[in-house]
Amino acid sequence: MADTRNERVPTVIADRVPTVIADRVDIVYRVNGTGAGRGSATAALNRILRGKKAEQTAGVRKVHAVKSVSFTAYKGEAIGLIGTNGSGKSTLLKAVAGLLPVENGRIYTNGQPSLLGVNAALMNDLTGERNVLLGGLAMGMSREQVRERYQEIVDFSGINEKGDFITLPMRTYSSGMAARLRFSIAAAKDHDVLMIDEALATGDRSFQKRSEARIRELRKHAGTVFLVSHNNKSIRDTCERVLWLERGELRMDGNTEDVLKEYEKFTGGKG
Amino acid sequence: MSQVLDTPPPAPATPEDDPAALAARHGLTVSGARPSLPAYIRQLWARRHFITAFATAKLTAQYSQAKLGQVWQVATPLLNAAVYYFIFGFLMGTSRGVPDYVPFLVTGVFVWTFTQSSIMAGTRAISGSLGLVRALHFPRAALPVSYALQQLQQLLFSMAALIVILLCFGVPVGASWLLTIPALALQFVFNAGVAMVMARMGAKTPDLAQLMPFLLRTWMYVSGVMWSIDRVLSNQHLPQAVLLALECNPAAIYIDLMRFALIDTFHASQLPHHVWAVAIGWALVAGVGGFIYFWKAEETYGRG
């Protein structure tokens, strides 16, 4: 694992190709039914009837989740996102994926960034087999591509290591097995920009090792990988650059070692 | 924790490299922008296999926990028809004056159910699949279309049951049965269009899903599912406008077309004037209008 940081691709600044550019991004959530009236029926009705004007009075609260964050990610980089809970890491990734609107600023991307979250939706009542097909098609692969990769996906997930589980409905899987299958499906496609939200925290140690290897492979295929994790070890093993978000602000952006050292000082210990 | 109501002062822009210029130089595009209508249609077409796979998956997942499994695909519509027959044919005697009442009723119930469940599923298409919408990128219209397609597949099962019922009640097989194909195709386009409209509205206001059953039930009772509009209305002295509205009701049009195609005692004289033109018109208005209406809000789905 340790050798990965040494085999970092030496990039010349001049011909680095940006894949994601965030330009002073603000993200604000609006939450209904807080404050005065506490989401009572009359307050809700008032909000519906009076529209925007009533937003302030009827207790719509704004949560400023990401504040003026700017960064540029380049081809072939693996970038870790760290920060304490609620610091805006997942929100930022969702916005980069184009799944959340930004309040101010712009996010420019190369191709379509894909968010690989642990809650990516597959159908629990369907067999693993059909979910592989469905997930592949949903990501925009053709039937033939899915068929070609099918065995690879199943082998990678290791679902069939303990018997023929791939032909059973996903609701019968343990949470770890389901998460592994989801990761395997999502990682089967070569993404331009792949964002992983805590996915490596699931699965056992051997699966984590395999996923880390897969992430390095994806990176070699000229993609950019973002990784959100609370596990500093997996960040060290996979990323060479780290963005540290705290209270929605970009606190540090730089070399993994430097940022993690500061972060560990901040959180008080290894962790 | 990080709840701040005022915007922080903007960070100074990097002097040597303007992000917008850098993005433009490398061909980067703004994330989450709505594609143009032709591009959107192309994307949707590229996902056609996903649409069919999703519909089939939903259909089979529906009864995967039941012991009888896929038998329910046929048993559910049959039981539905039995209940309606018991109430409207047997207890209330609505059948008076309608020849072949059972085939008449069952055709009406099945065809109506197709529209009703497409609209219901459309209302929840986005709000009920937020996990999928928030995790993956695909043209969102794939969802309502897929739900409508699932209902079409469901209807094909019902049609198999319907044919058995028709034969049991001695309705002769005729060449006019082939007319069911264009009638179903038009109804599908209509349903998919309305499902897309409802999907956009339901995505913004999930409360609609609570309201729709009441609207749909009202619509069902005025669509002549259990009674013959033609016969009941000929005795009443209703204003011309009301009669016209009842006759041009798309649900009634598609139901009557199907009855005309399948049941030999249901004559062309019972159909409203220009019935095919009206059926095509409704399909076009709902299909094209619904698609454009849905596309207009493409970038907003699954947010907030």
Coordinates of C-alpha atoms in Angstrom, one line a residue, chain A residues 23 37 61 71 105 127 140 147 162 194 200 208 230 248 252 264 270:
Chain A
D23 CA -15.4 28.6 -8.5
G37 CA -45.2 27.6 13.8
R61 CA -34.6 28.0 7.7
F71 CA -10.5 24.3 -6.1
G105 CA -20.5 30.4 -8.0
T127 CA -31.7 -10.7 -7.5
G140 CA -25.3 4.3 -19.3
R147 CA -22.8 -8.8 -20.3
K162 CA -19.9 -18.1 0.1
L194 CA -15.6 9.3 -9.8
L200 CA -14.5 2.0 1.5
Q208 CA -11.3 -2.8 1.1
H230 CA -13.1 9.4 8.0
G248 CA -18.4 24.5 5.1
M252 CA -6.6 23.5 3.7
E264 CA -4.9 15.1 13.2
K270 CA -4.9 9.8 14.9

